[in-house]
Amino acid sequence: MIKPISSRGTIVAKTGNEIAAEAMRQIEPDVVAAYPITPATEIVQIFSQFVSDGIVKTKYIAVESEHSAMSATIAASAAGVRAMTGTSSQGLCFMWEMLYIASGLRLPIVMVEVNRAIAAPINIHGDHSDTMGARDSGWIQIYSENVQEVYDNIIQAINIAEKTQLPVLVAMDGFIISHCMEIAEIYNDNAVKLFIGEYKPTRYLLDIKHPYTLGSLDLQDYYFEHRYQVAQAMSHANKTILQIANDFNNIFGHEYHLYEKYKLDDAELGIIIIGSAAGIVKMAINELRSKNLKVGLLKVRVYRPFPREYIIKDLAHIKAIAVLDRVDSCSGAFAPLYSDVVSALYSEGITTPKVINYIYGLGGRDINIEHIKSIYNTLNKILLDKEEQYNKINYINLRK
Amino acid sequence: MIINLQTLSKTREHLTGGHRLCAGCGAAIVARQVLIAAGDKHVVVTSATGCLEVSTTIFPYTAWKDSFIHSAFENAAATCSGLEVAYNQLKEKGKITDDIVFIAFGGDGGTADIGLQALSGAMERGHKILYVCYNNEAYMNTGVQRSGLTPFGARTTTAPVGKIYQGKKEDKKDLTQIMIAHNIPYVAQSYVGNWKDLIQKVQKALEINGPSFINVLTPCRLGWGYPPEDTMDIGRLAVETCVWPAYEVENGNYRINIKPQPKKPVIEFLKKQGRFKHLLKEENKYIIELIQKNVDQKWKFLKKQEWLSLYPL
């Protein structure tokens, strides 16, 4: 057990990218393999300067592609060291094959992912299309609302990955977080190093006294069990994530859960959202609450594993819910977060909340407080509408 | 370095028998000889997806006595570079004291087509790794499809012989020259059928402080269409006809290791293989002539390069 120590940090003004690089400096992984891509480039730029100046002893592999970034990170992790990478958008798409291999081989890699739209049309701005595409790849996905959360999530991710033996992706919204400067608290180096501890792999390839084969061919007789183990590890991971959040809070005084509730407990109308847009939802709530409207928010922090059994308890009493997805699924049905929320509710027999889906903010399209207020307004109408004539799938701030 | 069979026979086996590769498989011979060449060195092996990997690592079995990693098809070089960097780090931190060498295996497709980018990147970054391409000149694991290294005129399942086309229409790309152009310290061509040539080259490569690459012509009895017992002979014929010159380039200096006397006509190599059978037809004779012409040109080029290395301008 890590003893709480006096480590209350320093207040700084940093962008999401800068603070991610700062977290990586403090973590000082053994190996970082990365490839530049907007808007994540800055992270590895800043970090490689740390390497160049000898501030960190990390070995930096300037690979020739994201596919090789993930491949080299996988190999380094398998070799027995703490390995990290970062990417965005098309880069994550290019890694896609390797994402499943990282989780299938149970390697505790941490990746910083700056959310960006995916082509075509090419667009460099923030939405969740990239990481949502990887939602079933066996990576734990943790999203951040602001610069502080980016920093805190990256530090916690190291422990989460190493305890669960699953790779962890820490996401932040492109430009909105990655390039916007905010006030944040950073902790002292030693406290962070103590929190993450020294990496001690249980089995590693460079242990030449105990050689083994990693990445075998599984036929019909083993593949199913091995993939089941990944799924099991994922479904057990929430407990570990909560435990680590608790330890983190004890030491650093910042509280985290699988999701954040904002004025939700007595709410009749709720919004569920991921990432930076939660900020304006909170602002809208404050305004509407002053008019005695019972509105609340559930902001998903840990999207994978999806906190199914936790979330339903906090949603059962809500009368109308809007799930806001910063991604469209092109499935002909609903977007990912909506599908997860509704199936979680329905599977537990909770069918009272009326749940609708909003698609917003693709390619960095703005969403403002008026949009959020209009969503609560719609939810209110749904509540009063006995005929149940309302759209299940809605688009906000879109020219049709 | 003195190499004799007596010493080699006492060297530890890194790749055990009992794997599921075909009888007469060239890839198994390459892997075994390359690792025998490593001798008592500690090795960590990487393999691209392919015959060698799928046939040696069927869970829960493994034919590899060293640590072995496979992750995907196109990334053996990137994987190997990740291992090497992690090793350097652990060595610097004093967490590892033993010396380890890193060897990657990939077939021609995994190396020169889908894996060319990763290979090029790894070589450019200068990792101390040995990459061995077991080049059987087609995608054998998926059932003999043409690759960028399939030679002109060869029949494959995606460059079949038909009423209009007579096998592969294009010449193969010269992977060894591509690697030479990376200006790495050691590049070589070797082949199955001459253990001494391959072992010497591997030992040389493992002593070099930087990236090294060996392109090994690896007959595939299934894809090339010949009886399993002919693997060695076919490999040798490739060298004796100069279809596959055995040469090496050390720090930019060329050396042709085997100069066949006399240089046999290419038909001697072609006629033994099912993949070239259609070329023996009267109407396809011109294709053999083209192949011969091409081989002669490349042989001339190599001799010129060797001359320039011996007698610089």
CSV table of N, CA and C in Angstrom, one decimal, chain B residues 40-148:
chain,number,residue,atom,x,y,z
B,40,ASP,N,26.5,-20.4,-29.5
B,40,ASP,CA,26.2,-20.3,-28.0
B,40,ASP,C,25.7,-18.9,-27.7
B,41,LYS,N,25.6,-18.0,-28.6
B,41,LYS,CA,25.0,-16.7,-28.3
B,41,LYS,C,23.6,-16.8,-27.9
B,42,HIS,N,23.2,-15.9,-27.0
B,42,HIS,CA,21.8,-15.8,-26.6
B,42,HIS,C,21.1,-15.1,-27.8
B,43,VAL,N,20.0,-15.7,-28.2
B,43,VAL,CA,19.3,-15.1,-29.3
B,43,VAL,C,17.8,-14.9,-28.9
B,44,VAL,N,17.3,-13.7,-29.4
B,44,VAL,CA,15.8,-13.6,-29.3
B,44,VAL,C,15.4,-13.5,-30.8
B,45,VAL,N,14.4,-14.3,-31.1
B,45,VAL,CA,14.0,-14.4,-32.5
B,45,VAL,C,12.6,-13.7,-32.7
B,46,THR,N,12.5,-13.1,-33.9
B,46,THR,CA,11.3,-12.5,-34.3
B,46,THR,C,10.9,-13.1,-35.6
B,47,SER,N,9.6,-13.4,-35.8
B,47,SER,CA,9.2,-13.9,-37.1
B,47,SER,C,8.0,-13.1,-37.6
B,48,ALA,N,8.0,-12.9,-38.9
B,48,ALA,CA,6.8,-12.4,-39.5
B,48,ALA,C,5.8,-13.5,-39.7
B,49,THR,N,4.5,-13.2,-39.8
B,49,THR,CA,3.6,-14.3,-40.1
B,49,THR,C,4.0,-15.0,-41.4
B,50,GLY,N,3.8,-16.3,-41.4
B,50,GLY,CA,4.2,-17.0,-42.6
B,50,GLY,C,4.4,-18.5,-42.3
B,51,CYS,N,4.8,-19.2,-43.3
B,51,CYS,CA,5.0,-20.7,-43.1
B,51,CYS,C,5.8,-21.0,-41.8
B,52,LEU,N,7.0,-20.3,-41.8
B,52,LEU,CA,7.9,-20.6,-40.7
B,52,LEU,C,7.3,-20.4,-39.3
B,53,GLU,N,6.5,-19.3,-39.2
B,53,GLU,CA,5.9,-19.0,-37.9
B,53,GLU,C,4.7,-19.9,-37.6
B,54,VAL,N,3.8,-20.1,-38.5
B,54,VAL,CA,2.6,-20.9,-38.2
B,54,VAL,C,3.0,-22.4,-37.9
B,55,SER,N,4.0,-22.9,-38.6
B,55,SER,CA,4.3,-24.3,-38.5
B,55,SER,C,5.2,-24.6,-37.3
B,56,THR,N,5.8,-23.6,-36.7
B,56,THR,CA,6.7,-23.9,-35.5
B,56,THR,C,6.1,-23.5,-34.2
B,57,THR,N,4.9,-22.8,-34.2
B,57,THR,CA,4.4,-22.3,-32.9
B,57,THR,C,3.0,-22.6,-32.7
B,58,ILE,N,2.6,-23.8,-33.0
B,58,ILE,CA,1.2,-24.1,-32.8
B,58,ILE,C,0.9,-24.4,-31.3
B,59,PHE,N,0.2,-23.5,-30.7
B,59,PHE,CA,0.0,-23.6,-29.3
B,59,PHE,C,-0.6,-24.9,-28.9
B,60,PRO,N,-0.2,-25.5,-27.8
B,60,PRO,CA,0.8,-25.1,-26.8
B,60,PRO,C,2.2,-25.5,-27.1
B,61,TYR,N,2.5,-25.8,-28.3
B,61,TYR,CA,3.9,-26.3,-28.6
B,61,TYR,C,4.7,-25.1,-29.2
B,62,THR,N,6.0,-25.3,-29.2
B,62,THR,CA,6.9,-24.4,-29.9
B,62,THR,C,8.2,-25.2,-30.3
B,63,ALA,N,8.7,-24.8,-31.4
B,63,ALA,CA,9.9,-25.5,-31.9
B,63,ALA,C,11.1,-24.6,-31.5
B,64,TRP,N,10.9,-23.4,-30.9
B,64,TRP,CA,11.9,-22.5,-30.7
B,64,TRP,C,12.5,-22.6,-29.2
B,65,LYS,N,13.8,-22.8,-29.1
B,65,LYS,CA,14.3,-22.9,-27.8
B,65,LYS,C,14.8,-21.6,-27.2
B,66,ASP,N,14.8,-20.6,-28.1
B,66,ASP,CA,15.1,-19.2,-27.6
B,66,ASP,C,13.8,-18.5,-27.5
B,67,SER,N,13.8,-17.3,-26.8
B,67,SER,CA,12.6,-16.5,-26.8
B,67,SER,C,12.3,-16.1,-28.2
B,68,PHE,N,11.0,-16.1,-28.5
B,68,PHE,CA,10.5,-15.9,-29.8
B,68,PHE,C,9.3,-15.1,-29.8
B,69,ILE,N,9.2,-14.1,-30.7
B,69,ILE,CA,8.0,-13.3,-30.7
B,69,ILE,C,7.5,-13.1,-32.2
B,70,HIS,N,6.2,-13.4,-32.3
B,70,HIS,CA,5.5,-13.1,-33.6
B,70,HIS,C,4.4,-12.2,-33.2
B,71,SER,N,4.2,-11.1,-34.0
B,71,SER,CA,3.0,-10.3,-33.8
B,71,SER,C,2.1,-10.2,-35.0
B,72,ALA,N,2.7,-9.8,-36.1
B,72,ALA,CA,1.9,-9.6,-37.4
B,72,ALA,C,2.8,-10.0,-38.6
B,73,PHE,N,2.2,-9.7,-39.7
B,73,PHE,CA,2.8,-10.1,-41.0
B,73,PHE,C,3.9,-9.1,-41.5
B,74,GLU,N,3.6,-7.8,-41.4
B,74,GLU,CA,4.4,-6.8,-42.1
B,74,GLU,C,5.4,-6.1,-41.2
B,75,ASN,N,5.5,-6.6,-39.9
B,75,ASN,CA,6.2,-5.8,-38.9
B,75,ASN,C,7.4,-6.4,-38.2
B,76,ALA,N,8.0,-7.5,-38.8
B,76,ALA,CA,9.0,-8.2,-38.1
B,76,ALA,C,10.2,-7.3,-37.8
B,77,ALA,N,10.5,-6.4,-38.8
B,77,ALA,CA,11.6,-5.5,-38.6
B,77,ALA,C,11.3,-4.5,-37.5
B,78,ALA,N,10.1,-4.0,-37.4
B,78,ALA,CA,9.7,-3.0,-36.4
B,78,ALA,C,9.7,-3.7,-35.0
B,79,THR,N,9.2,-4.9,-35.0
B,79,THR,CA,9.2,-5.7,-33.8
B,79,THR,C,10.6,-5.9,-33.3
B,80,CYS,N,11.5,-6.4,-34.2
B,80,CYS,CA,12.9,-6.7,-33.8
B,80,CYS,C,13.5,-5.4,-33.3
B,81,SER,N,13.2,-4.3,-33.9
B,81,SER,CA,13.9,-3.0,-33.4
B,81,SER,C,13.4,-2.6,-32.0
B,82,GLY,N,12.1,-2.9,-31.7
B,82,GLY,CA,11.6,-2.6,-30.4
B,82,GLY,C,12.3,-3.5,-29.3
B,83,LEU,N,12.5,-4.7,-29.7
B,83,LEU,CA,13.3,-5.6,-28.8
B,83,LEU,C,14.7,-5.1,-28.5
B,84,GLU,N,15.3,-4.7,-29.6
B,84,GLU,CA,16.7,-4.3,-29.5
B,84,GLU,C,16.8,-3.0,-28.6
B,85,VAL,N,15.9,-2.1,-28.8
B,85,VAL,CA,15.9,-0.8,-28.0
B,85,VAL,C,15.7,-1.1,-26.6
B,86,ALA,N,14.7,-2.0,-26.3
B,86,ALA,CA,14.4,-2.4,-24.9
B,86,ALA,C,15.6,-3.0,-24.3
B,87,TYR,N,16.3,-3.8,-25.1
B,87,TYR,CA,17.5,-4.5,-24.6
B,87,TYR,C,18.6,-3.5,-24.2
B,88,ASN,N,18.8,-2.5,-25.1
B,88,ASN,CA,19.8,-1.5,-24.9
B,88,ASN,C,19.5,-0.8,-23.6
B,89,GLN,N,18.2,-0.5,-23.4
B,89,GLN,CA,17.8,0.2,-22.2
B,89,GLN,C,18.1,-0.6,-20.9
B,90,LEU,N,17.7,-1.9,-21.0
B,90,LEU,CA,17.9,-2.7,-19.8
B,90,LEU,C,19.4,-3.0,-19.5
B,91,LYS,N,20.1,-3.0,-20.6
B,91,LYS,CA,21.6,-3.2,-20.5
B,91,LYS,C,22.2,-1.9,-19.8
B,92,GLU,N,21.8,-0.8,-20.3
B,92,GLU,CA,22.3,0.5,-19.7
B,92,GLU,C,21.9,0.6,-18.2
B,93,LYS,N,20.7,0.1,-17.9
B,93,LYS,CA,20.2,0.2,-16.5
B,93,LYS,C,20.8,-0.8,-15.6
B,94,GLY,N,21.6,-1.7,-16.3
B,94,GLY,CA,22.2,-2.8,-15.5
B,94,GLY,C,21.3,-3.9,-15.1
B,95,LYS,N,20.1,-4.0,-15.7
B,95,LYS,CA,19.1,-5.0,-15.4
B,95,LYS,C,19.4,-6.3,-16.2
B,96,ILE,N,20.2,-6.2,-17.3
B,96,ILE,CA,20.6,-7.3,-18.0
B,96,ILE,C,22.1,-7.2,-18.2
B,97,THR,N,22.8,-8.4,-18.0
B,97,THR,CA,24.2,-8.4,-18.2
B,97,THR,C,24.6,-9.2,-19.4
B,98,ASP,N,23.8,-10.2,-19.7
B,98,ASP,CA,24.2,-11.0,-20.8
B,98,ASP,C,24.1,-10.3,-22.2
B,99,ASP,N,24.9,-10.7,-23.1
B,99,ASP,CA,24.8,-10.2,-24.5
B,99,ASP,C,23.7,-11.0,-25.2
B,100,ILE,N,22.9,-10.3,-25.9
B,100,ILE,CA,21.8,-11.0,-26.7
B,100,ILE,C,21.9,-10.5,-28.1
B,101,VAL,N,21.7,-11.4,-29.1
B,101,VAL,CA,21.6,-10.9,-30.5
B,101,VAL,C,20.1,-11.1,-30.9
B,102,PHE,N,19.8,-10.3,-31.9
B,102,PHE,CA,18.4,-10.2,-32.4
B,102,PHE,C,18.3,-10.6,-33.8
B,103,ILE,N,17.5,-11.6,-34.1
B,103,ILE,CA,17.4,-12.1,-35.5
B,103,ILE,C,15.9,-12.1,-35.9
B,104,ALA,N,15.6,-11.5,-37.0
B,104,ALA,CA,14.3,-11.5,-37.5
B,104,ALA,C,14.2,-12.4,-38.8
B,105,PHE,N,13.1,-13.1,-38.9
B,105,PHE,CA,12.9,-13.9,-40.1
B,105,PHE,C,11.6,-13.4,-40.8
B,106,GLY,N,11.6,-13.3,-42.1
B,106,GLY,CA,10.4,-13.0,-42.8
B,106,GLY,C,10.5,-13.6,-44.2
B,107,GLY,N,9.4,-14.0,-44.7
B,107,GLY,CA,9.4,-14.5,-46.1
B,107,GLY,C,9.5,-13.3,-47.1
B,108,ASP,N,9.5,-13.6,-48.4
B,108,ASP,CA,9.6,-12.5,-49.3
B,108,ASP,C,8.5,-11.5,-49.3
B,109,GLY,N,7.3,-12.0,-49.1
B,109,GLY,CA,6.1,-11.1,-49.1
B,109,GLY,C,6.2,-10.2,-47.8
B,110,GLY,N,6.4,-10.9,-46.7
B,110,GLY,CA,6.4,-10.2,-45.4
B,110,GLY,C,7.6,-9.2,-45.3
B,111,THR,N,8.6,-9.5,-46.1
B,111,THR,CA,9.8,-8.6,-46.1
B,111,THR,C,9.8,-7.5,-47.1
B,112,ALA,N,9.5,-7.9,-48.3
B,112,ALA,CA,9.7,-6.9,-49.5
B,112,ALA,C,8.5,-6.3,-50.0
B,113,ASP,N,7.3,-6.9,-49.7
B,113,ASP,CA,6.1,-6.3,-50.2
B,113,ASP,C,5.4,-5.5,-49.0
B,114,ILE,N,4.6,-6.2,-48.2
B,114,ILE,CA,3.9,-5.6,-47.1
B,114,ILE,C,4.8,-5.1,-46.0
B,115,GLY,N,6.0,-5.7,-45.9
B,115,GLY,CA,6.9,-5.4,-44.8
B,115,GLY,C,8.0,-4.5,-45.2
B,116,LEU,N,8.0,-4.0,-46.4
B,116,LEU,CA,9.2,-3.2,-46.9
B,116,LEU,C,9.3,-1.9,-46.1
B,117,GLN,N,8.2,-1.3,-45.8
B,117,GLN,CA,8.3,0.0,-45.0
B,117,GLN,C,8.9,-0.2,-43.7
B,118,ALA,N,8.4,-1.2,-43.0
B,118,ALA,CA,9.0,-1.5,-41.6
B,118,ALA,C,10.5,-1.9,-41.7
B,119,LEU,N,10.8,-2.6,-42.7
B,119,LEU,CA,12.2,-3.1,-42.9
B,119,LEU,C,13.1,-1.8,-43.2
B,120,SER,N,12.6,-1.0,-44.1
B,120,SER,CA,13.4,0.2,-44.5
B,120,SER,C,13.6,1.1,-43.3
B,121,GLY,N,12.5,1.3,-42.5
B,121,GLY,CA,12.6,2.1,-41.3
B,121,GLY,C,13.6,1.6,-40.3
B,122,ALA,N,13.5,0.3,-40.1
B,122,ALA,CA,14.4,-0.3,-39.1
B,122,ALA,C,15.9,-0.2,-39.5
B,123,MET,N,16.1,-0.5,-40.8
B,123,MET,CA,17.5,-0.4,-41.3
B,123,MET,C,18.0,1.0,-41.2
B,124,GLU,N,17.2,2.0,-41.6
B,124,GLU,CA,17.6,3.4,-41.6
B,124,GLU,C,17.9,3.8,-40.1
B,125,ARG,N,17.2,3.3,-39.2
B,125,ARG,CA,17.4,3.7,-37.8
B,125,ARG,C,18.7,3.1,-37.2
B,126,GLY,N,19.2,2.1,-37.9
B,126,GLY,CA,20.5,1.5,-37.5
B,126,GLY,C,20.5,0.6,-36.3
B,127,HIS,N,19.4,-0.1,-36.1
B,127,HIS,CA,19.4,-1.1,-35.0
B,127,HIS,C,20.4,-2.2,-35.2
B,128,LYS,N,20.9,-2.7,-34.2
B,128,LYS,CA,21.8,-3.9,-34.3
B,128,LYS,C,21.0,-5.1,-34.3
B,129,ILE,N,20.5,-5.4,-35.5
B,129,ILE,CA,19.6,-6.6,-35.7
B,129,ILE,C,20.0,-7.3,-37.0
B,130,LEU,N,19.8,-8.6,-37.1
B,130,LEU,CA,20.0,-9.3,-38.3
B,130,LEU,C,18.7,-9.7,-38.9
B,131,TYR,N,18.4,-9.2,-40.1
B,131,TYR,CA,17.1,-9.6,-40.7
B,131,TYR,C,17.4,-10.6,-41.8
B,132,VAL,N,16.8,-11.8,-41.7
B,132,VAL,CA,17.0,-12.8,-42.7
B,132,VAL,C,15.7,-13.0,-43.5
B,133,CYS,N,15.7,-12.8,-44.8
B,133,CYS,CA,14.6,-13.0,-45.6
B,133,CYS,C,14.7,-14.4,-46.2
B,134,TYR,N,13.8,-15.3,-45.8
B,134,TYR,CA,13.7,-16.6,-46.4
B,134,TYR,C,12.8,-16.5,-47.7
B,135,ASN,N,13.6,-16.3,-48.7
B,135,ASN,CA,12.9,-15.8,-50.0
B,135,ASN,C,12.5,-17.0,-50.9
B,136,ASN,N,11.3,-17.4,-50.8
B,136,ASN,CA,10.8,-18.5,-51.6
B,136,ASN,C,10.0,-17.9,-52.8
B,137,GLU,N,10.1,-16.7,-53.0
B,137,GLU,CA,9.7,-16.0,-54.3
B,137,GLU,C,8.2,-16.1,-54.5
B,138,ALA,N,7.4,-16.2,-53.5
B,138,ALA,CA,5.9,-16.1,-53.6
B,138,ALA,C,5.3,-16.2,-52.2
B,139,TYR,N,4.0,-15.9,-52.2
B,139,TYR,CA,3.2,-16.1,-50.9
B,139,TYR,C,2.9,-17.6,-50.8
B,140,MET,N,3.8,-18.3,-50.2
B,140,MET,CA,3.6,-19.8,-50.1
B,140,MET,C,2.6,-20.2,-49.0
B,141,ASN,N,2.6,-19.5,-47.9
B,141,ASN,CA,1.7,-19.8,-46.8
B,141,ASN,C,0.2,-19.8,-47.2
B,142,THR,N,-0.1,-18.8,-48.0
B,142,THR,CA,-1.5,-18.7,-48.4
B,142,THR,C,-1.8,-19.5,-49.7
B,143,GLY,N,-0.8,-20.2,-50.2
B,143,GLY,CA,-1.0,-21.0,-51.4
B,143,GLY,C,-0.5,-20.5,-52.7
B,144,VAL,N,0.8,-20.1,-52.6
B,144,VAL,CA,1.5,-19.7,-53.8
B,144,VAL,C,0.9,-18.6,-54.7
B,145,GLN,N,0.8,-17.4,-54.1
B,145,GLN,CA,0.4,-16.3,-54.9
B,145,GLN,C,1.7,-15.4,-55.2
B,146,ARG,N,1.6,-14.7,-56.3
B,146,ARG,CA,2.8,-13.9,-56.7
B,146,ARG,C,3.1,-12.8,-55.7
B,147,SER,N,4.4,-12.6,-55.5
B,147,SER,CA,4.8,-11.5,-54.7
B,147,SER,C,5.7,-10.6,-55.6
B,148,GLY,N,6.1,-9.5,-55.1
B,148,GLY,CA,7.0,-8.6,-55.8
B,148,GLY,C,8.4,-9.3,-56.1
